[in-house]
mmCIF file of C-alpha atoms in Angstrom:
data_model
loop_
_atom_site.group_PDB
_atom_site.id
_atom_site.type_symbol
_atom_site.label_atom_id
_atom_site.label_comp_id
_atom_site.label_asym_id
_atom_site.label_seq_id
_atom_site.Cartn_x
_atom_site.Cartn_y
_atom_site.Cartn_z
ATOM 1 C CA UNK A 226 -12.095 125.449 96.221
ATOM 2 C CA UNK A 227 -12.406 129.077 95.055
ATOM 3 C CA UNK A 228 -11.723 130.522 98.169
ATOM 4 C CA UNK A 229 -8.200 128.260 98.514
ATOM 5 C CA UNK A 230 -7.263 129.545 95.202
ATOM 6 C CA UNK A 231 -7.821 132.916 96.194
ATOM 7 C CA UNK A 232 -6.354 132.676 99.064
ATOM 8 C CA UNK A 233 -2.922 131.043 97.298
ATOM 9 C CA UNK A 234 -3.361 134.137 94.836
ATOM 10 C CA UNK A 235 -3.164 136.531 97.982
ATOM 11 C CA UNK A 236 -0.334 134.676 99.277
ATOM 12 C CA UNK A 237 1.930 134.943 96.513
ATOM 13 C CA UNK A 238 0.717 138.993 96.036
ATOM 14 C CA UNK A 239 1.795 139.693 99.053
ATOM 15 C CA UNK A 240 5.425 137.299 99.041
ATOM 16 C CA UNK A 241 6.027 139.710 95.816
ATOM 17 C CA UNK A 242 5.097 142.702 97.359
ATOM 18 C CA UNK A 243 7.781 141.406 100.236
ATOM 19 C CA UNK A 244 10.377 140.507 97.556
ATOM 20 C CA UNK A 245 10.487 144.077 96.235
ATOM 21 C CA UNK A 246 10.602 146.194 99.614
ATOM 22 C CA UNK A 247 13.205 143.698 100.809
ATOM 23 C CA UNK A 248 15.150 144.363 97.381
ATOM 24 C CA UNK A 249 14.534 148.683 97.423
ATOM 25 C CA UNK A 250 15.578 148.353 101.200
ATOM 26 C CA UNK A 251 19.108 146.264 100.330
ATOM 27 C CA UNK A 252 20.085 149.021 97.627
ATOM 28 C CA UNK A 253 18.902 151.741 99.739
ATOM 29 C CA UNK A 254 21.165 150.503 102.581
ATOM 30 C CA UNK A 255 23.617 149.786 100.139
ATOM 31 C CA UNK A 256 23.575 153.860 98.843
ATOM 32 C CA UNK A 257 23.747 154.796 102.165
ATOM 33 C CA UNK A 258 26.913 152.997 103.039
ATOM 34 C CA UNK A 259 28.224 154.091 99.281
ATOM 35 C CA UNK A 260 27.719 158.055 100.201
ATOM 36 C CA UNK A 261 28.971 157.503 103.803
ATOM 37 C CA UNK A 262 32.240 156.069 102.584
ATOM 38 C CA UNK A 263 32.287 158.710 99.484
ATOM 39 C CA UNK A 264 31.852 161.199 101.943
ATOM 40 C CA UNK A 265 34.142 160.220 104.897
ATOM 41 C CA UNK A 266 36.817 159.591 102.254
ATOM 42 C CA UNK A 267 35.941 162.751 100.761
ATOM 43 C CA UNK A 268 36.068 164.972 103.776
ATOM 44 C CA UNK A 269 39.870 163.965 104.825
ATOM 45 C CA UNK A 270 42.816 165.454 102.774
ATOM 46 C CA UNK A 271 44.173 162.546 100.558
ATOM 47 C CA UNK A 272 47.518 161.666 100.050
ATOM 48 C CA UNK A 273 47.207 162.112 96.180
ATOM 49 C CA UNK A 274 47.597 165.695 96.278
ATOM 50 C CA UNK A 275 49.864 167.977 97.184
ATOM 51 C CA UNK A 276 50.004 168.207 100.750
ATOM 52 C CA UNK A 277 51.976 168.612 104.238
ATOM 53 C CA UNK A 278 52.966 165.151 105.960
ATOM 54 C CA UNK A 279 52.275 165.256 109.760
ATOM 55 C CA UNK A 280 53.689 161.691 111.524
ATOM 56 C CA UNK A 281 53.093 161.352 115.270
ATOM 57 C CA UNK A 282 55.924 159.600 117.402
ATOM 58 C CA UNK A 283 54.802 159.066 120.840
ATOM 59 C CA UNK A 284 55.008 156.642 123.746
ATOM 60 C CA UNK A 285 58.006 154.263 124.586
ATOM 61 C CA UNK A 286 61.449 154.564 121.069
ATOM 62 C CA UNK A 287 62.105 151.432 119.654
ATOM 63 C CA UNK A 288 63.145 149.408 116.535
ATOM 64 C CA UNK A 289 58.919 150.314 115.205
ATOM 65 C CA UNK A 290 59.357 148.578 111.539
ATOM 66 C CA UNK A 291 55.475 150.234 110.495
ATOM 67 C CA UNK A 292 56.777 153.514 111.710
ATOM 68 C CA UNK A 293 60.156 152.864 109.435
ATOM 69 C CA UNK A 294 57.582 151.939 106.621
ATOM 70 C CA UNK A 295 55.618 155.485 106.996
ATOM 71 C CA UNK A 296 58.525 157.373 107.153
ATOM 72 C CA UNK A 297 60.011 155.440 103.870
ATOM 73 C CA UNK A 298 56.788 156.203 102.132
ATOM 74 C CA UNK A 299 56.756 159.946 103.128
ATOM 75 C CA UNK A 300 60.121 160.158 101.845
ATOM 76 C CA UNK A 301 59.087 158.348 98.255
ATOM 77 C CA UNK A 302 56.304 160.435 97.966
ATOM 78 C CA UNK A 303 56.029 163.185 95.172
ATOM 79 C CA UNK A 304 53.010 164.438 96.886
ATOM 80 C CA UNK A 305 54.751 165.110 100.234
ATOM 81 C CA UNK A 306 56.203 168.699 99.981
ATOM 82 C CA UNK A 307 56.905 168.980 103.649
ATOM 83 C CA UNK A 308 56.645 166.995 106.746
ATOM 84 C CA UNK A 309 55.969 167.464 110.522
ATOM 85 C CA UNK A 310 57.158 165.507 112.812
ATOM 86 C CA UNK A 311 54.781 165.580 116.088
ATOM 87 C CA UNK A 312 57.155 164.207 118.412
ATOM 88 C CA UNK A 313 56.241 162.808 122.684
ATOM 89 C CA UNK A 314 58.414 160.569 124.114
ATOM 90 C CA UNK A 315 60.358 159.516 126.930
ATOM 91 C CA UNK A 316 62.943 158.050 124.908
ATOM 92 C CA UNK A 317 63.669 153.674 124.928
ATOM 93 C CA UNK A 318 66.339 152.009 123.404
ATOM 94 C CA UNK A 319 69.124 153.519 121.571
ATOM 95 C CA UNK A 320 68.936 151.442 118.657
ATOM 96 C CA UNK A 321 65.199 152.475 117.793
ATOM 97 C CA UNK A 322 66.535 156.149 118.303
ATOM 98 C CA UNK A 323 69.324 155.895 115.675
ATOM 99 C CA UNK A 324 67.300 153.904 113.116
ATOM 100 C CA UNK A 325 64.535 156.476 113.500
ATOM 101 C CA UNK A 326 66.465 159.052 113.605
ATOM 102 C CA UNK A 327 68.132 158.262 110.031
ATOM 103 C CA UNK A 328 64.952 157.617 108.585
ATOM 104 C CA UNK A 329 64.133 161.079 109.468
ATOM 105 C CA UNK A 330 67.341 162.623 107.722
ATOM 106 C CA UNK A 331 67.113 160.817 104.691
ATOM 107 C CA UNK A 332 63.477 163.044 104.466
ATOM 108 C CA UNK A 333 64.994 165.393 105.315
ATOM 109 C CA UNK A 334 67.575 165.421 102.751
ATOM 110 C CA UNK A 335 64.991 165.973 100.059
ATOM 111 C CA UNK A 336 62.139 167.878 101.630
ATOM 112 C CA UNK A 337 61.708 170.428 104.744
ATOM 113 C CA UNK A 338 61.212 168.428 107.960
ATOM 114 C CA UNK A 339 60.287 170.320 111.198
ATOM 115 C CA UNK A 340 59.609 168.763 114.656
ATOM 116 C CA UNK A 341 56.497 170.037 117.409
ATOM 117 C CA UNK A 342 57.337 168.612 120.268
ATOM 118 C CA UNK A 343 54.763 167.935 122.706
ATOM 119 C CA UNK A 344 54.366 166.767 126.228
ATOM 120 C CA UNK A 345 58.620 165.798 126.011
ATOM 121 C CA UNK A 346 61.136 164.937 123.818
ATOM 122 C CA UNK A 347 63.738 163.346 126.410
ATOM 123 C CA UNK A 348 66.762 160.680 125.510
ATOM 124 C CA UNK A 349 65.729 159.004 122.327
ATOM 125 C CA UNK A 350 63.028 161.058 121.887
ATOM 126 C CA UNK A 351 65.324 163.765 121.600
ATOM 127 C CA UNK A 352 67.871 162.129 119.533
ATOM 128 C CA UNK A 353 64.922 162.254 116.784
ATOM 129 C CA UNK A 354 63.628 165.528 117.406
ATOM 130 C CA UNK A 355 67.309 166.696 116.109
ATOM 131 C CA UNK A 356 67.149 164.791 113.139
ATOM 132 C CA UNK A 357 65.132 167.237 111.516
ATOM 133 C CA UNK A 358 66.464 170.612 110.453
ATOM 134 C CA UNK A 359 64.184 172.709 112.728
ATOM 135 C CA UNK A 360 62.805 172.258 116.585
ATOM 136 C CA UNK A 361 59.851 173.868 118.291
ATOM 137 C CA UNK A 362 58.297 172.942 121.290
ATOM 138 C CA UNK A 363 55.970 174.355 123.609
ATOM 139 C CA UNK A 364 57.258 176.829 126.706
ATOM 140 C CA UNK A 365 56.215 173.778 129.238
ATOM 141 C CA UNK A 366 57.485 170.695 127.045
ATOM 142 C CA UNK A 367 60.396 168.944 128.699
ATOM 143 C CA UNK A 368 63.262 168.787 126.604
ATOM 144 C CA UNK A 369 66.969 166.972 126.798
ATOM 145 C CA UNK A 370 67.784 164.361 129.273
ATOM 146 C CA UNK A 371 70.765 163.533 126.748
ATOM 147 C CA UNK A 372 72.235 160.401 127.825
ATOM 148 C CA UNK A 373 72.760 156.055 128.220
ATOM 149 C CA UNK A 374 71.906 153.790 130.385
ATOM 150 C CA UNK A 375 72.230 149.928 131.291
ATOM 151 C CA UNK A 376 70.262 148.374 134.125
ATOM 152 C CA UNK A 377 69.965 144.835 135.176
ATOM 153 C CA UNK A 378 68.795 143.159 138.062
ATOM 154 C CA UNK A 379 70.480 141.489 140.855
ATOM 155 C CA UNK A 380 68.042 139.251 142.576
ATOM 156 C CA UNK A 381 70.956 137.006 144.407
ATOM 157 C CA UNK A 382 69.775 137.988 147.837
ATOM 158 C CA UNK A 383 66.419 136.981 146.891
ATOM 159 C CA UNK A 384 67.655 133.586 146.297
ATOM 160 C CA UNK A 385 69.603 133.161 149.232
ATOM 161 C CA UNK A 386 66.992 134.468 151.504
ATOM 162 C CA UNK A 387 64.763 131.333 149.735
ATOM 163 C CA UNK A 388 67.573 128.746 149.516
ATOM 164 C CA UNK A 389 68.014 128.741 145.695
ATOM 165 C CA UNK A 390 71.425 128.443 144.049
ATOM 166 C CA UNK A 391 71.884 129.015 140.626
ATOM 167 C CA UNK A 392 75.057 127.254 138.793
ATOM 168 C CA UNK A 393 76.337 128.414 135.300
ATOM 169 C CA UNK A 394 79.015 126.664 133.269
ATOM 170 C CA UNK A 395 80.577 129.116 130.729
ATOM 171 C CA UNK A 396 83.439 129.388 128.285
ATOM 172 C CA UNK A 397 84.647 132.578 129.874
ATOM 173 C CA UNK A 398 84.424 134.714 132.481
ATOM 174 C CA UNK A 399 82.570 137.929 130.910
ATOM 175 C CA UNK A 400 79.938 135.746 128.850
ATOM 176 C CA UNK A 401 76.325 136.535 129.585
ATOM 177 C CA UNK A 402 77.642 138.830 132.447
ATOM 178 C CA UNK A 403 76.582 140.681 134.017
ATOM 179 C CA UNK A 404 73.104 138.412 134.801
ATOM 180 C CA UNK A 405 70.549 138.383 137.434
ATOM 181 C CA UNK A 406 71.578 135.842 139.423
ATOM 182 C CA UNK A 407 74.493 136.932 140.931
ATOM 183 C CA UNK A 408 76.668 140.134 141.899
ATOM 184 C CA UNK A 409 78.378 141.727 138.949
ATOM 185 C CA UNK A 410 82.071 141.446 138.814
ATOM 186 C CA UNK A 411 84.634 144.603 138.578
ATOM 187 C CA UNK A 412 85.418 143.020 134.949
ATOM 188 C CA UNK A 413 81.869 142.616 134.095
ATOM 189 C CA UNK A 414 80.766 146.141 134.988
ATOM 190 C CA UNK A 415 84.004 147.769 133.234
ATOM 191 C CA UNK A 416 83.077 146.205 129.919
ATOM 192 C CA UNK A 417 79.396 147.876 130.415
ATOM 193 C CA UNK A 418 80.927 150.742 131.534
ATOM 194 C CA UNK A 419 82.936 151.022 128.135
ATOM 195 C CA UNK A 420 79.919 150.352 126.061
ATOM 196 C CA UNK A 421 77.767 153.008 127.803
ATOM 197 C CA UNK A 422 80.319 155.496 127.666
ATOM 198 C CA UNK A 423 80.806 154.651 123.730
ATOM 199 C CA UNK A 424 77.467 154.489 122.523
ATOM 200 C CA UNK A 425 77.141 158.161 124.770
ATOM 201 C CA UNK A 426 79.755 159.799 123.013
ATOM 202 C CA UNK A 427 78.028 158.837 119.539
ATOM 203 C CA UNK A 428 74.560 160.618 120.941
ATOM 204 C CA UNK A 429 76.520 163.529 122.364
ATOM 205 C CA UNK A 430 77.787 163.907 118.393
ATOM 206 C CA UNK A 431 74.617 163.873 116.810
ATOM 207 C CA UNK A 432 73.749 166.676 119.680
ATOM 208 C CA UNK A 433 77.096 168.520 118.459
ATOM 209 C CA UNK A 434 76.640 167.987 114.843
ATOM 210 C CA UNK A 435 72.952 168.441 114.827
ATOM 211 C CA UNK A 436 72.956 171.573 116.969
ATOM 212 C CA UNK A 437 76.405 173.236 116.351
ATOM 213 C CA UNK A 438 74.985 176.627 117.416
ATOM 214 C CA UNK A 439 76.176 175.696 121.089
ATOM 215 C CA UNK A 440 79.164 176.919 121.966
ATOM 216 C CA UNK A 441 81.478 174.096 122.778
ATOM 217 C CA UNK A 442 81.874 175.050 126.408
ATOM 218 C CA UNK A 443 78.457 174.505 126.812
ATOM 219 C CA UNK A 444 77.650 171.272 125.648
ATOM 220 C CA UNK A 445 79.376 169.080 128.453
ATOM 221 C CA UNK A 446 76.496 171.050 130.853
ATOM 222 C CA UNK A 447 73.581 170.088 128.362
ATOM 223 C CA UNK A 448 74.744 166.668 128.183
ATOM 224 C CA UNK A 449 74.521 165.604 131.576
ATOM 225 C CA UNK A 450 71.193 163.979 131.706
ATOM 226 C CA UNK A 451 69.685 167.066 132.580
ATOM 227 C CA UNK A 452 65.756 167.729 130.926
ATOM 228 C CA UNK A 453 64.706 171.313 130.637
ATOM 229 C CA UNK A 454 61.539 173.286 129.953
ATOM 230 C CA UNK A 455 60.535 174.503 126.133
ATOM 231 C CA UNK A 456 61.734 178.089 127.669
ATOM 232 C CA UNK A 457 64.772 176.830 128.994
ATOM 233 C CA UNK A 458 65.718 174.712 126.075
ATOM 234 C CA UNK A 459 65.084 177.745 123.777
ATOM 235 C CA UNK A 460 67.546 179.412 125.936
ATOM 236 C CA UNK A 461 70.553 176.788 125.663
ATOM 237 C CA UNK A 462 69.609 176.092 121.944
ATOM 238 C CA UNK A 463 69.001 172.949 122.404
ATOM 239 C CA UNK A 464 65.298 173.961 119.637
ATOM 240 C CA UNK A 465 64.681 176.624 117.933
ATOM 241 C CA UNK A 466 61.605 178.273 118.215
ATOM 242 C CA UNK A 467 58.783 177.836 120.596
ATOM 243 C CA UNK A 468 54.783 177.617 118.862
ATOM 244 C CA UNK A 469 52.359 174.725 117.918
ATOM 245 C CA UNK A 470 51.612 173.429 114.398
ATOM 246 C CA UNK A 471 51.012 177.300 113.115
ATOM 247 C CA UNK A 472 54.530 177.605 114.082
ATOM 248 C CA UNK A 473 55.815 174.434 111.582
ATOM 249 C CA UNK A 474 53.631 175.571 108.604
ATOM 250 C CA UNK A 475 54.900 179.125 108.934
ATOM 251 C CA UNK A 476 58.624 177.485 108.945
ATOM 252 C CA UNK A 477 57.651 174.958 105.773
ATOM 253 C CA UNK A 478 56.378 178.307 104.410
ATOM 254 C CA UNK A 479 60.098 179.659 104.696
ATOM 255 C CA UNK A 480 61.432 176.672 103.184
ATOM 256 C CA UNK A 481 59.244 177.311 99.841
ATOM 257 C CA UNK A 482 56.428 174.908 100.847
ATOM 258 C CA UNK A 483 53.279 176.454 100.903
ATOM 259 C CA UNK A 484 51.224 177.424 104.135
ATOM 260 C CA UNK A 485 48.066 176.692 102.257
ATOM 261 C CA UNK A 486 48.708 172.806 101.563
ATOM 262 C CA UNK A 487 46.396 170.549 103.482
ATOM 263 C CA UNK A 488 47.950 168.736 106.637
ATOM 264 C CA UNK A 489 47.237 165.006 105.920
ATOM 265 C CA UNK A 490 48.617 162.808 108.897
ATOM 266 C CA UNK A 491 49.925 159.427 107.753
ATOM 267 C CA UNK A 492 48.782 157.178 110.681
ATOM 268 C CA UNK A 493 49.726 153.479 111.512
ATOM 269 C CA UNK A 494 48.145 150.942 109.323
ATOM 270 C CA UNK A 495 46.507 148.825 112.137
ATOM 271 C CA UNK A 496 43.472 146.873 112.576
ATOM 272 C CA UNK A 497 40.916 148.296 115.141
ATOM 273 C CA UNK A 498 39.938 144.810 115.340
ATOM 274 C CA UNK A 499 43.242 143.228 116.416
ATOM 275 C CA UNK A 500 44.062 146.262 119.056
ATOM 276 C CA UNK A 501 40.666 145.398 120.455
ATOM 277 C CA UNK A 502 41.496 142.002 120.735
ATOM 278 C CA UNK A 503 44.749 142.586 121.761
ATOM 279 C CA UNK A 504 44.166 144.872 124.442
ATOM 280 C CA UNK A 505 41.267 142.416 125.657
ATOM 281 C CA UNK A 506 43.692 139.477 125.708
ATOM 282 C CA UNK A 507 46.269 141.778 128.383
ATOM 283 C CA UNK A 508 43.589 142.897 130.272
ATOM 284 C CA UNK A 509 42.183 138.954 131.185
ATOM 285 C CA UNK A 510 45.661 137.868 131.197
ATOM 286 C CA UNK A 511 46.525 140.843 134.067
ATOM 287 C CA UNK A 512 42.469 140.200 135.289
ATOM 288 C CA UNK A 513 43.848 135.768 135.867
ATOM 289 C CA UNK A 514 46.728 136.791 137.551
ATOM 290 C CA UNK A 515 44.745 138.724 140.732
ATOM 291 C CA UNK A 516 44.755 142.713 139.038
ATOM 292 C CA UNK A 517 42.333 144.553 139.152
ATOM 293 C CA UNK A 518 41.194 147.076 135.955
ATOM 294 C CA UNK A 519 42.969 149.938 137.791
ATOM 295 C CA UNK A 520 46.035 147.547 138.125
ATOM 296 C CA UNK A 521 45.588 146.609 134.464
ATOM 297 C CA UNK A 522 45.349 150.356 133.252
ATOM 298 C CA UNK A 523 48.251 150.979 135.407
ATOM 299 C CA UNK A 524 50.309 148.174 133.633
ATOM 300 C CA UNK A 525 49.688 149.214 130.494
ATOM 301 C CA UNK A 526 50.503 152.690 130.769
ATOM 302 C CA UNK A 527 53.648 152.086 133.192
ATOM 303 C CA UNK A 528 55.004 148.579 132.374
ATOM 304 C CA UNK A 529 54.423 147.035 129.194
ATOM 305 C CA UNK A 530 55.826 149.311 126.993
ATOM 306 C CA UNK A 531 58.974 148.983 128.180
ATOM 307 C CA UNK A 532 59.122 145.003 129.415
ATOM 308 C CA UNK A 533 60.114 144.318 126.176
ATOM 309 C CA UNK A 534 62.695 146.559 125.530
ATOM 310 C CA UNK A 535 66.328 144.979 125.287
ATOM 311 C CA UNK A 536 69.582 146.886 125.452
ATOM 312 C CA UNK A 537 70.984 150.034 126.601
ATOM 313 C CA UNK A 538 68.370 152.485 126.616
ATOM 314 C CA UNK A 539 68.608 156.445 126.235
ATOM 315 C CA UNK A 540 64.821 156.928 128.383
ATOM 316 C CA UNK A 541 63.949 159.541 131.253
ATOM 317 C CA UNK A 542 62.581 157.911 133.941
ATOM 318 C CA UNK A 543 60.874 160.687 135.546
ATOM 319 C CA UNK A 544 57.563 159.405 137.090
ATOM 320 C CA UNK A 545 56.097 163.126 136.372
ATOM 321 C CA UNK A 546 57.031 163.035 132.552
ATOM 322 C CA UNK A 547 54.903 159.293 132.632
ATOM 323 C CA UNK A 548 52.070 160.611 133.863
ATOM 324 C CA UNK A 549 51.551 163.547 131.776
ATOM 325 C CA UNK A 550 51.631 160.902 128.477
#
């Protein structure tokens, strides 16, 4: 009987003993995490103070309503005294060019904004470059490819070849033209014609009004759909200056901002989680249908950014520009 109670004596000792480790261990971990977080959060520039905004606008131009959001913000915020725009893209539709591109110049109509270009800034990706007040690029970027384009499939001969015919009742003749399922009329490409060559003539005036330090004589050559090199563009004065970041501090610094403010980059608000996911759910969809992972990489980096993309599009096609991104 003595032993037992000895033994139940023991027993709880030690459960106490257990209790307290288990409770020093939690706030230990817990101090740890606390100090970690203090000093991750300490250790980037915050957005409280004074500093230099730096926004990166890559990949595929279109209607981006988080990108909108950041550049909103930036312009709200008393803490931004002047912003970098670190611009690579092959351009996408016109529509997320021009809404972009005014976001840009209301910043820029109350604080310095400078663009870096970096791998290209072609089509729409050039449309936004402009809208800030100075360009610099590097002496191998690839720079204009000013211009629209419409494209739409005609996979009629497909369907004859497999004995499909596809009938359409409409209420006139140019509604929903032109479409995929049969030849475009003369009517049908006029009217895209007209709206090409209008929404064209609005991007070659941001070029004139944005850049007005080409002569006039030269901007029907520039225009053409052309893309040059950083050097070349320099040349034709299409940007201004050719450096790297150093380059946009030192022309903030000649705008009254000072070189010695902290560059804080204002990234996308996303959810590691959901990209994960997200990117998991493509790759098993594209894994189902017979690709392989190469196939699936390929996809994503060729493909899906633009599958989506609806309207005319001011993009540069150029398969060496793609694989550089």
């Amino acid at each position: 009987m003595t032993y037992t109670a000895d033994a139940v004596l023991e027993r709880r000792r030690i459960r106490r003993k257990l209790t307290f480790w288990r409770v020093i261990t939690f706030i230990l971990l817990a101090a740890i995490i606390l100090f970690a977080a203090i000093y991750i959060n300490g250790s980037k520039p915050s957005r409280n103070i004074p500093h230099i905004a730096k926004i990166s606008i890559t990949g595929t131009i279109y209607n981006n309503e988080e990108l909108l959001k950041r550049l909103k913000d930036v312009a709200d915020s008393e803490m931004v005294k002047g912003v970098i725009l670190d611009v690579s893209s092959p351009g996408g539709t016109t529509t997320g060019g021009e809404v972009i591109y005014d976001a840009v110049r209301r910043i820029a109509d109350e604080k310095p904004v400078v663009t870096q270009v970096g791998t290209l800034a072609a089509s729409a990706g050039y449309m936004i470059a402009i809208a800030s007040d100075h360009v610099i690029a590097h002496k191998t970027s690839m720079i204009g490819s000013i211009g629209v384009l419409f494209q739409y499939p005609d996979i009629s001969g497909l369907l004859d070849k497999v004995g499909v015919k596809f009938e359409t009742i409409k209420s006139s003749p140019l509604k929903a033209e032109p479409n995929f399922f049969s030849p475009a009329s003369d009517e049908a490409k006029a009217m895209i014609d007209n709206t090409v060559k209008d929404t064209y003539d609005w991007f070659v005036g941001l070029v004139k009004e944005r850049r007005p330090m080409i002569p006039a004589d030269k901007l029907p050559a520039l225009t053409n759909g052309s893309v040059y090199t950083g050097r070349q563009a320099l040349q034709h004065k299409l940007i201004d200056a050719l450096g790297d970041q150093e380059t946009s501090i030192a022309w903030l610094a000649s705008k009254g901002v000072d070189k010695n403010l902290p560059v804080v980059e204002w990234k996308a608000e996303t959810s590691p989680y959901n990209d994960l996911l997200s990117s998991a759910a493509m790759k098993l969809l594209l894994r189902n249908m017979g690709l392989s992972d190469q196939g699936s990489a390929l996809f994503d980096e060729q493909i899906s950014q633009r599958i989506f993309l609806d309207g005319m599009l001011s993009v540069w096609h150029g398969s060496s520009a793609e694989k550089q991104q």
